Short mmCIF file of C-alpha atoms and ligand atoms in Angstrom, two decimals:
data_model
loop_
_atom_site.label_atom_id
_atom_site.label_comp_id
_atom_site.label_asym_id
_atom_site.label_seq_id
_atom_site.Cartn_x
_atom_site.Cartn_y
_atom_site.Cartn_z
CA MET A 1007 58.77 99.52 221.50
CA ARG A 1008 55.76 98.27 219.81
CA LYS A 1009 53.14 96.07 221.72
CA ASP A 1010 53.82 93.10 219.86
CA PHE A 1011 57.67 93.62 219.80
CA LEU A 1012 59.03 89.99 219.92
CA TRP A 1013 61.76 90.06 222.98
CA GLY A 1014 63.16 86.64 223.11
CA GLY A 1015 66.70 84.62 223.20
CA ALA A 1016 68.63 83.13 220.28
CA THR A 1017 70.55 79.76 219.95
CA ALA A 1018 71.50 77.47 217.25
CA ALA A 1019 71.44 73.71 217.22
CA ASN A 1020 75.14 73.49 216.31
CA GLN A 1021 76.28 75.21 219.26
CA CYS A 1022 73.91 73.84 222.15
CA GLU A 1023 71.89 70.66 220.93
CA GLY A 1024 74.15 67.68 221.57
CA GLY A 1025 72.96 64.57 221.04
CA TRP A 1026 74.88 64.35 217.86
CA GLN A 1027 74.12 60.29 217.41
CA ALA A 1028 70.73 60.25 219.00
CA ASP A 1029 67.55 59.01 216.95
CA GLY A 1030 69.41 58.42 213.85
CA ARG A 1031 71.08 61.99 213.46
CA GLY A 1032 73.73 62.01 210.46
CA MET A 1033 77.08 63.75 210.80
CA ALA A 1034 76.97 67.71 210.22
CA ILE A 1035 79.46 70.37 209.79
CA VAL A 1036 79.55 71.21 213.46
CA ASP A 1037 80.63 67.62 214.36
CA VAL A 1038 84.01 67.92 212.64
CA LEU A 1039 85.15 71.29 214.04
CA PRO A 1040 87.74 70.89 216.51
CA GLN A 1041 88.73 72.37 219.68
CA GLY A 1042 91.90 74.19 219.86
CA GLU A 1043 94.38 75.84 217.38
CA ASN A 1044 93.27 73.69 214.41
CA ARG A 1045 89.82 75.05 214.61
CA LEU A 1046 90.42 78.31 212.71
CA PRO A 1047 91.99 76.67 209.59
CA VAL A 1048 89.56 73.93 209.45
CA MET A 1049 86.70 76.77 209.46
CA GLN A 1050 88.35 78.72 206.98
CA GLY A 1051 88.46 75.50 204.59
CA VAL A 1052 92.22 75.34 204.40
CA MET A 1053 92.83 72.39 206.59
CA ASP A 1054 91.06 69.02 205.93
CA TYR A 1055 89.11 67.95 209.19
CA ARG A 1056 90.43 64.25 208.06
CA THR A 1057 93.88 65.20 208.78
CA LEU A 1058 93.08 66.08 212.61
CA PRO A 1059 95.08 64.17 215.23
CA GLU A 1060 93.54 61.37 216.99
CA GLY A 1061 91.76 62.22 220.33
CA THR A 1062 90.86 65.89 219.02
CA ARG A 1063 87.73 66.88 220.78
CA TYR A 1064 84.77 68.23 218.81
CA PRO A 1065 82.78 70.50 221.54
CA GLY A 1066 79.90 71.03 219.29
CA ARG A 1067 79.18 67.27 219.13
CA ASP A 1068 77.64 67.45 223.05
CA GLY A 1069 76.87 71.15 223.14
CA ILE A 1070 75.17 71.89 226.44
CA ASP A 1071 72.85 68.82 225.56
CA LEU A 1072 69.82 71.17 224.85
CA TYR A 1073 68.47 67.80 223.55
CA GLY A 1074 68.15 66.24 226.47
CA HIS A 1075 67.35 69.40 228.85
CA TYR A 1076 64.80 71.44 226.49
CA LYS A 1077 61.91 71.12 228.82
CA GLN A 1078 63.76 72.55 231.53
CA ASP A 1079 65.46 75.19 229.74
CA ILE A 1080 62.29 76.27 227.68
CA ALA A 1081 60.66 76.83 231.31
CA LEU A 1082 63.41 79.09 232.26
CA PHE A 1083 62.96 81.14 229.10
CA ALA A 1084 59.53 81.03 230.00
CA GLU A 1085 60.43 82.34 233.30
CA MET A 1086 62.10 85.50 231.89
CA GLY A 1087 59.12 86.07 229.75
CA PHE A 1088 60.29 85.22 226.35
CA ARG A 1089 57.94 86.30 223.68
CA CYS A 1090 59.85 84.42 221.13
CA TYR A 1091 62.69 81.90 220.98
CA ARG A 1092 65.00 81.97 217.74
CA PHE A 1093 66.61 78.38 217.35
CA SER A 1094 67.78 76.26 214.48
CA PHE A 1095 66.73 72.99 213.34
CA SER A 1096 69.68 70.30 212.95
CA TRP A 1097 69.20 69.38 208.88
CA SER A 1098 71.13 65.97 209.51
CA ARG A 1099 68.44 65.13 212.51
CA ILE A 1100 65.72 65.17 209.72
CA PHE A 1101 67.64 63.81 206.72
CA PRO A 1102 70.77 62.45 208.11
CA THR A 1103 72.45 62.28 204.84
CA GLY A 1104 70.48 65.18 203.09
CA GLU A 1105 69.47 62.62 200.37
CA GLU A 1106 67.07 60.13 201.93
CA GLU A 1107 63.71 59.90 200.13
CA GLN A 1108 61.95 59.98 203.36
CA PRO A 1109 62.67 62.35 206.47
CA ASN A 1110 63.91 60.74 209.79
CA GLU A 1111 60.56 60.74 211.87
CA ALA A 1112 62.41 60.65 215.37
CA GLY A 1113 64.32 64.02 214.34
CA LEU A 1114 60.88 65.43 213.11
CA LYS A 1115 59.06 64.24 216.29
CA PHE A 1116 61.91 65.88 218.63
CA TYR A 1117 61.24 69.26 217.02
CA GLU A 1118 57.67 69.00 217.33
CA ASP A 1119 57.64 68.36 220.89
CA PHE A 1120 60.27 71.10 221.39
CA ILE A 1121 57.98 73.58 219.35
CA ASP A 1122 54.76 72.51 221.23
CA GLU A 1123 56.69 72.86 224.39
CA LEU A 1124 57.32 76.56 223.43
CA LEU A 1125 53.55 77.09 222.17
CA ARG A 1126 52.53 75.76 225.40
CA TYR A 1127 54.19 78.72 227.05
CA GLY A 1128 52.82 81.34 224.49
CA ILE A 1129 56.57 81.56 222.83
CA GLU A 1130 57.00 82.26 219.21
CA PRO A 1131 59.26 79.98 217.53
CA ILE A 1132 61.51 81.61 215.25
CA VAL A 1133 63.20 78.72 213.13
CA THR A 1134 66.47 79.44 211.23
CA ILE A 1135 66.51 76.66 208.70
CA CYS A 1136 70.46 76.23 208.41
CA HIS A 1137 72.69 77.54 211.05
CA PHE A 1138 76.14 76.72 210.06
CA ASP A 1139 74.75 73.40 209.43
CA LEU A 1140 74.97 70.71 206.50
CA PRO A 1141 74.60 67.19 206.59
CA MET A 1142 78.50 66.04 205.89
CA HIS A 1143 77.52 63.69 203.07
CA LEU A 1144 76.59 66.57 200.97
CA VAL A 1145 79.67 68.29 201.88
CA GLU A 1146 81.82 65.02 201.06
CA LYS A 1147 79.62 63.92 197.84
CA TYR A 1148 79.11 67.21 195.95
CA GLY A 1149 81.71 69.73 197.70
CA SER A 1150 78.57 71.38 199.60
CA TRP A 1151 77.20 74.49 198.21
CA ARG A 1152 79.66 74.56 195.16
CA SER A 1153 77.00 72.12 193.63
CA ARG A 1154 73.48 72.88 192.36
CA ALA A 1155 72.52 69.35 193.58
CA VAL A 1156 72.59 70.91 197.14
CA ILE A 1157 69.73 73.54 196.34
CA ASP A 1158 67.63 70.13 195.67
CA ALA A 1159 68.48 68.62 198.97
CA TYR A 1160 67.64 71.97 200.87
CA LEU A 1161 64.33 72.52 199.17
CA ARG A 1162 63.37 68.80 199.88
CA TYR A 1163 64.39 69.43 203.72
CA CYS A 1164 62.64 72.67 203.68
CA GLU A 1165 59.19 71.27 202.04
CA VAL A 1166 59.24 68.60 204.85
CA ILE A 1167 59.45 71.19 207.62
CA PHE A 1168 57.08 73.77 206.28
CA ARG A 1169 54.44 71.18 205.91
CA ARG A 1170 55.01 69.63 209.26
CA PHE A 1171 55.08 72.59 211.15
CA ARG A 1172 52.61 74.86 208.83
CA ASN A 1173 50.22 75.47 211.68
CA LYS A 1174 53.08 76.18 214.18
CA VAL A 1175 55.86 78.11 212.94
CA ARG A 1176 55.18 81.54 211.52
CA TYR A 1177 58.67 82.90 211.00
CA TRP A 1178 61.66 81.10 209.09
CA ILE A 1179 65.17 82.46 208.48
CA THR A 1180 66.82 80.54 205.45
CA PHE A 1181 70.39 80.92 206.42
CA ASN A 1182 72.22 82.39 209.48
CA GLU A 1183 74.77 84.82 208.65
CA ILE A 1184 74.66 84.13 204.90
CA ASN A 1185 77.66 86.26 204.34
CA MET A 1186 79.90 84.42 206.88
CA LEU A 1187 80.54 82.02 203.62
CA MET A 1188 83.01 84.66 202.68
CA HIS A 1189 84.94 84.59 206.02
CA LEU A 1190 84.73 81.26 207.24
CA PRO A 1191 83.78 79.04 204.27
CA PHE A 1192 83.95 75.68 206.10
CA MET A 1193 82.12 76.52 209.05
CA GLY A 1194 79.59 78.89 207.37
CA ALA A 1195 78.64 76.63 203.96
CA GLY A 1196 80.87 73.46 204.11
CA ILE A 1197 83.44 74.77 201.38
CA ARG A 1198 86.60 73.30 201.57
CA PHE A 1199 89.17 74.40 198.83
CA GLU A 1200 91.06 72.04 196.58
CA ALA A 1201 94.61 72.77 195.20
CA GLY A 1202 94.46 75.21 192.23
CA GLU A 1203 91.21 76.44 192.84
CA ASN A 1204 90.14 80.05 192.92
CA PRO A 1205 88.66 80.51 196.33
CA LEU A 1206 86.92 83.64 195.40
CA ALA A 1207 85.24 82.20 192.24
CA VAL A 1208 84.27 79.12 194.49
CA LYS A 1209 82.82 81.38 197.32
CA TYR A 1210 80.65 83.29 194.84
CA GLN A 1211 79.42 80.30 193.22
CA ALA A 1212 78.33 78.73 196.30
CA ALA A 1213 76.83 82.13 197.40
CA HIS A 1214 74.93 82.24 194.12
CA HIS A 1215 73.56 78.62 194.97
CA GLU A 1216 72.45 79.56 198.57
CA LEU A 1217 70.54 82.62 197.31
CA VAL A 1218 68.77 80.76 194.75
CA ALA A 1219 68.04 78.01 197.42
CA SER A 1220 66.92 81.05 199.89
CA ALA A 1221 64.74 82.46 197.13
CA LEU A 1222 63.19 79.05 196.39
CA ALA A 1223 62.77 78.22 200.01
CA THR A 1224 60.90 81.60 200.27
CA LYS A 1225 58.75 80.79 197.51
CA LEU A 1226 57.76 77.24 198.87
CA ALA A 1227 56.91 78.63 202.46
CA HIS A 1228 54.70 81.13 200.94
CA GLU A 1229 52.78 78.40 199.10
CA ILE A 1230 52.55 76.08 201.85
CA ASN A 1231 51.34 78.87 204.31
CA PRO A 1232 50.79 82.08 202.75
CA GLU A 1233 50.70 83.70 206.43
CA CYS A 1234 54.36 82.71 207.13
CA GLN A 1235 57.33 85.02 206.82
CA VAL A 1236 60.71 84.23 205.60
CA GLY A 1237 63.80 86.40 206.58
CA CYS A 1238 67.27 86.73 205.42
CA MET A 1239 70.14 87.17 207.74
CA ILE A 1240 73.20 89.06 207.73
CA ALA A 1241 75.97 89.44 209.98
CA ALA A 1242 75.82 93.23 210.36
CA GLY A 1243 78.10 95.97 211.89
CA SER A 1244 78.67 99.05 209.87
CA VAL A 1245 82.24 99.68 208.61
CA TYR A 1246 83.43 103.09 209.70
CA PRO A 1247 86.39 104.95 207.64
CA TYR A 1248 89.25 105.40 210.34
CA SER A 1249 89.77 108.92 208.80
CA CYS A 1250 88.10 111.30 206.64
CA ARG A 1251 90.71 110.43 203.87
CA PRO A 1252 88.66 109.76 200.76
CA GLU A 1253 90.78 106.37 200.65
CA ASP A 1254 89.51 105.50 203.81
CA VAL A 1255 85.80 106.57 203.06
CA TRP A 1256 85.96 104.58 199.64
CA GLU A 1257 87.26 101.26 201.34
CA SER A 1258 84.70 101.34 204.10
CA MET A 1259 82.11 101.51 201.37
CA GLN A 1260 83.97 98.43 199.61
CA LYS A 1261 83.89 96.63 203.08
CA ASP A 1262 80.18 97.08 203.49
CA ARG A 1263 79.28 96.00 200.14
CA GLU A 1264 81.07 92.54 201.01
CA ALA A 1265 78.16 91.96 203.50
CA TYR A 1266 75.23 94.00 201.54
CA PHE A 1267 76.03 91.84 198.42
CA PHE A 1268 74.03 89.10 200.05
CA ILE A 1269 71.07 91.02 201.11
CA ASP A 1270 71.10 93.16 197.99
CA VAL A 1271 69.80 90.28 196.33
CA GLN A 1272 67.82 88.64 198.80
CA ALA A 1273 65.89 92.00 199.12
CA ARG A 1274 65.76 93.52 196.32
CA GLY A 1275 65.92 90.50 193.92
CA ALA A 1276 69.17 90.90 191.70
CA TYR A 1277 72.71 91.23 191.53
CA PRO A 1278 74.12 94.73 192.10
CA ASN A 1279 76.13 95.92 189.39
CA TYR A 1280 79.53 96.55 191.95
CA ALA A 1281 79.20 92.77 192.14
CA LYS A 1282 79.34 92.03 188.72
CA LYS A 1283 81.98 94.62 187.87
CA LEU A 1284 84.09 92.89 190.74
CA TRP A 1285 83.57 89.28 189.36
CA GLU A 1286 84.62 90.92 185.68
CA ARG A 1287 87.77 92.35 187.40
CA GLU A 1288 88.88 88.96 189.26
CA GLY A 1289 87.84 87.03 185.92
CA ILE A 1290 85.06 85.21 187.93
CA THR A 1291 82.29 83.66 185.88
CA VAL A 1292 79.44 82.86 187.99
CA ASP A 1293 76.86 80.41 186.48
CA VAL A 1294 73.53 82.32 186.90
CA THR A 1295 70.90 81.24 184.62
CA GLU A 1296 67.89 83.39 183.24
CA GLU A 1297 65.62 81.17 185.33
CA ASP A 1298 67.70 81.81 188.67
CA GLU A 1299 67.42 85.41 187.67
CA HIS A 1300 63.53 85.14 187.50
CA ILE A 1301 63.77 83.16 190.93
CA LEU A 1302 65.60 85.77 192.73
CA LYS A 1303 63.62 88.76 191.41
CA ALA A 1304 60.19 87.23 192.32
CA ASN A 1305 60.93 85.84 196.03
CA THR A 1306 62.56 88.50 198.01
CA ALA A 1307 62.69 88.32 201.75
CA ASP A 1308 59.79 89.47 204.00
CA PHE A 1309 62.25 90.62 206.60
CA ILE A 1310 65.95 91.14 207.22
CA ALA A 1311 67.22 89.33 210.23
CA LEU A 1312 70.71 90.46 211.50
CA SER A 1313 73.30 89.89 214.10
CA TYR A 1314 75.24 92.80 215.47
CA TYR A 1315 78.04 92.49 218.00
CA ASN A 1316 80.31 95.41 216.87
CA SER A 1317 81.11 98.13 214.26
CA ARG A 1318 84.27 97.64 212.18
CA CYS A 1319 86.83 99.90 210.99
CA VAL A 1320 89.03 100.64 208.01
CA ARG A 1321 92.21 102.35 207.55
CA THR A 1322 94.49 102.40 204.05
CA ASP A 1323 97.66 104.14 205.41
CA GLY A 1324 98.72 100.83 206.63
CA GLN A 1325 99.49 102.01 210.22
CA GLY A 1326 97.89 101.40 213.55
CA GLU A 1327 96.89 98.32 215.16
CA ALA A 1328 94.37 95.62 213.94
CA SER A 1329 91.39 94.82 216.13
CA GLY A 1330 89.26 91.42 216.39
CA GLY A 1331 85.55 91.30 216.00
CA ASN A 1332 83.84 88.52 214.99
CA VAL A 1333 86.29 87.22 212.19
CA PHE A 1334 86.33 90.45 210.50
CA ALA A 1335 89.41 92.05 209.88
CA SER A 1336 89.09 95.79 211.37
CA ALA A 1337 91.39 98.63 212.47
CA LYS A 1338 91.31 99.43 215.93
CA ASN A 1339 88.90 102.23 216.85
CA PRO A 1340 90.54 104.47 219.41
CA TYR A 1341 87.35 105.30 220.81
CA LEU A 1342 85.92 101.93 221.57
CA THR A 1343 86.80 99.49 224.48
CA CYS A 1344 86.71 95.91 223.72
CA SER A 1345 85.26 92.60 225.03
CA GLN A 1346 87.89 89.88 226.75
CA TRP A 1347 87.99 88.48 223.26
CA GLY A 1348 88.86 91.81 221.72
CA TRP A 1349 85.50 92.26 219.87
CA PRO A 1350 84.71 96.26 220.20
CA ILE A 1351 81.81 97.38 222.13
CA ASP A 1352 79.76 100.15 220.22
CA PRO A 1353 76.15 100.37 221.06
CA MET A 1354 76.01 103.77 218.81
CA GLY A 1355 77.23 101.63 215.87
CA PHE A 1356 74.09 99.45 216.72
CA ARG A 1357 71.95 102.40 215.95
CA ILE A 1358 74.05 103.53 212.93
CA THR A 1359 73.89 99.74 211.46
CA LEU A 1360 69.97 99.47 212.03
CA ASN A 1361 69.65 102.73 210.16
CA ALA A 1362 71.91 102.17 207.42
CA LEU A 1363 70.15 98.57 206.66
CA TYR A 1364 66.53 100.21 206.91
CA ASP A 1365 67.58 103.03 204.46
CA ARG A 1366 68.94 100.56 202.11
CA TYR A 1367 66.32 98.08 202.21
CA GLU A 1368 63.12 99.49 203.64
CA LYS A 1369 61.83 96.13 205.01
CA PRO A 1370 61.32 95.33 208.61
CA LEU A 1371 64.41 94.39 210.82
CA PHE A 1372 64.68 91.49 213.35
CA VAL A 1373 67.78 91.77 215.66
CA VAL A 1374 68.10 87.70 215.97
CA GLU A 1375 71.64 88.25 217.89
CA ASN A 1376 73.43 90.44 219.94
CA GLY A 1377 75.68 89.98 223.04
CA LEU A 1378 78.65 89.94 224.93
CA GLY A 1379 81.17 86.94 225.31
CA ALA A 1380 82.74 87.14 228.75
CA VAL A 1381 84.19 84.99 231.22
CA ASP A 1382 81.63 84.22 234.16
CA VAL A 1383 82.52 83.50 237.85
CA LEU A 1384 80.07 81.75 239.68
CA THR A 1385 79.77 83.00 242.91
CA PRO A 1386 79.63 80.92 246.58
CA GLU A 1387 75.90 81.95 246.43
CA ARG A 1388 75.59 80.22 243.07
CA THR A 1389 74.93 83.18 240.70
CA VAL A 1390 76.73 85.36 238.66
CA ALA A 1391 77.02 89.10 239.11
CA ASP A 1392 77.38 89.69 235.16
CA ASP A 1393 76.93 93.54 235.38
CA TYR A 1394 79.06 94.02 232.43
CA ARG A 1395 76.71 92.01 230.35
CA ILE A 1396 73.83 93.76 231.75
CA ASP A 1397 75.74 97.21 230.65
CA TYR A 1398 76.33 95.60 227.37
CA LEU A 1399 72.73 94.66 226.76
CA ARG A 1400 71.21 97.81 228.30
CA THR A 1401 73.28 100.28 226.18
CA HIS A 1402 72.64 98.16 222.85
CA ILE A 1403 68.71 98.21 223.78
CA GLN A 1404 68.70 101.81 224.28
CA ALA A 1405 70.36 102.09 220.96
CA MET A 1406 68.02 99.94 219.38
CA MET A 1407 65.04 101.97 220.75
CA GLN A 1408 66.48 105.13 219.50
CA ALA A 1409 66.69 103.49 216.08
CA ALA A 1410 62.93 102.86 216.82
CA ASP A 1411 61.64 105.39 218.31
CA GLU A 1412 63.64 108.51 217.22
CA ASP A 1413 64.49 107.44 213.69
CA GLY A 1414 61.57 105.42 212.75
CA VAL A 1415 63.40 102.22 211.95
CA ASP A 1416 60.67 99.44 211.66
CA ILE A 1417 62.07 96.73 214.06
CA MET A 1418 60.24 93.26 214.70
CA GLY A 1419 61.92 91.82 217.74
CA TYR A 1420 65.30 91.44 219.54
CA THR A 1421 66.53 88.01 220.62
CA PRO A 1422 70.14 88.40 222.37
CA TRP A 1423 72.48 85.58 221.29
CA GLY A 1424 73.35 82.71 223.65
CA CYS A 1425 70.67 83.36 226.08
CA ILE A 1426 71.79 80.33 227.90
CA ASP A 1427 75.42 79.69 227.58
CA LEU A 1428 76.57 77.75 224.72
CA VAL A 1429 79.89 76.71 222.68
CA SER A 1430 81.35 79.56 221.01
CA ALA A 1431 81.19 79.19 217.12
CA THR A 1432 84.67 80.75 216.61
CA THR A 1433 86.46 79.56 219.25
CA GLY A 1434 84.74 76.27 220.49
CA GLU A 1435 85.13 77.49 224.24
CA MET A 1436 82.40 77.21 226.83
CA SER A 1437 84.24 79.89 228.75
CA LYS A 1438 83.02 82.42 226.32
CA ARG A 1439 79.57 82.85 227.94
CA TYR A 1440 76.74 84.94 226.50
CA GLY A 1441 73.83 83.51 228.35
CA MET A 1442 71.55 85.08 231.02
CA ILE A 1443 71.42 81.24 232.40
CA TYR A 1444 74.71 79.79 233.33
CA VAL A 1445 75.46 76.21 232.31
CA ASP A 1446 77.94 74.37 234.73
CA GLN A 1447 80.25 72.74 231.90
CA ASP A 1448 83.77 73.89 231.14
CA ASN A 1449 86.01 74.21 228.07
CA ASP A 1450 86.55 70.41 228.14
CA GLY A 1451 83.06 69.56 228.55
CA HIS A 1452 83.19 68.61 232.44
CA GLY A 1453 80.56 69.84 234.68
CA THR A 1454 77.28 69.04 236.11
CA GLY A 1455 75.41 70.76 233.28
CA GLU A 1456 73.24 72.45 235.95
CA ARG A 1457 71.33 75.64 234.69
CA ILE A 1458 71.92 78.60 237.23
CA ARG A 1459 70.06 81.98 236.58
CA LYS A 1460 72.68 85.01 236.47
CA LYS A 1461 71.84 88.50 237.32
CA SER A 1462 71.03 89.32 233.96
CA PHE A 1463 68.19 86.71 233.86
CA TYR A 1464 66.29 88.90 236.71
CA TRP A 1465 67.22 92.10 234.80
CA TYR A 1466 66.15 91.06 231.39
CA ARG A 1467 63.07 89.55 232.86
CA ASP A 1468 62.02 93.13 233.87
CA VAL A 1469 63.08 94.50 230.54
CA ILE A 1470 60.57 92.17 228.64
CA ALA A 1471 58.02 92.83 231.34
CA ASN A 1472 58.12 96.50 230.89
CA ASN A 1473 58.53 96.30 226.97
CA GLY A 1474 61.75 98.01 227.35
CA ALA A 1475 60.54 100.91 229.23
CA ASN A 1476 62.67 100.35 232.23
CA LEU A 1477 66.04 99.68 231.65
C1 BGP B 1885 77.56 84.70 215.04
C2 BGP B 1885 76.90 83.32 214.96
C3 BGP B 1885 76.66 82.50 216.15
C4 BGP B 1885 77.33 82.94 217.34
C5 BGP B 1885 77.73 84.44 217.61
C6 BGP B 1885 79.07 84.64 218.92
O1 BGP B 1885 78.52 85.10 214.23
O2 BGP B 1885 75.97 83.18 214.04
O3 BGP B 1885 76.60 81.19 216.07
O4 BGP B 1885 78.12 81.81 217.84
O5 BGP B 1885 78.39 84.93 216.16
O6 BGP B 1885 80.09 84.05 217.96
P1 BGP B 1885 81.28 83.26 218.76
O7 BGP B 1885 80.40 82.30 219.36
O8 BGP B 1885 82.35 83.05 218.29
O9 BGP B 1885 81.48 84.49 220.01
#
């Protein structure tokens, strides 16, 4: 890999920070995502969180208390040799309602100390501005991103952080997995549907507002610091046709476009024709002004960040089993095995996905999430022999290196997801662990919170030390 390749790890405030009421932080989406069977309907925006039964637990509120442990955790990242660390800011820590005239200084100070701690170890901060995160006040008052007013709130927040961290943060990502809005609209973007609404129309309007906000944030970041780079981000994973039946091939193309739609705008600067035709067919009118079009055109992303967990597969004959996989409905691919949560494992699909994205956009790619969620068992020696995780990461890193070395894909860095165990986004469980660092905490939040190095910790430390030459 290139010498300046950014090896590191990734987390997000909503799943690990905790400290949900500390230092004036306001309520955010994650604070109302329940544990248990109601989680999915709430994330999908079809169940109102206000109707949840009393006594419901909200695991994101406490996370793994990164808020209280960050110095210790960053020291462990440094011990692994991280060259970068991707994390997110909690918007409501900085603007508790999203509409204050002045930011919450205590929140800003927290991130300043956090970033200084990273820089002390020479770890490059990669900041996601909004990772499934929005002050609940904006959700309640405006119906979240369905309103243009939220663009202004987002930009006020961006301006404050771009100025404050002008000399400290060089890489920003505007929205985590922006296409998640189509699949889990409440978790992804605070969208809850009202009776009688056309969900697709609401989602595309909200998407448009996020896309304009992303373009304007890119412009602002460049004005404040011409040296910084701003990325967009997609939950990626190529969609395979189950067979060479033309209908399957066509369907796989349609499914790929559901995700490409966002990056087509963010990387190329305009809505693709297939999207306009889809809106026409569905009778959807998206309010896109001429000025919006100019903004999108003039402010495209510098790099394309992506998460990759698995490929997807579609068949149109109505036969066969379905498979899980990061909330994207998919047919079961008989050539792949699956994780304990039913997510397919497909390293070659990673190479395919990286090539597809690079062919399409010709912009540098940054792999900011990849990993295996698995049940870990702490041994009496107080470690975790997570060879399954090492296998997953090894084969995926190999595929990524092939994409770079053999195919010429320009890849800036690799930050495996949940480098320290944290709360799962889709299930709310702690037991779905991704980390190289074990956190002694169970699904109910019980445990000492102790951090313990897994076998993968030492393995990944060597991978970084050898710049990937020794897998
Ligand atoms: C991505 C999200 C992350 C993360 C990851 C793993 O979609 O960006 O926030 O959670 O998926 O998903 P899960 O936690 O559901 O296993």
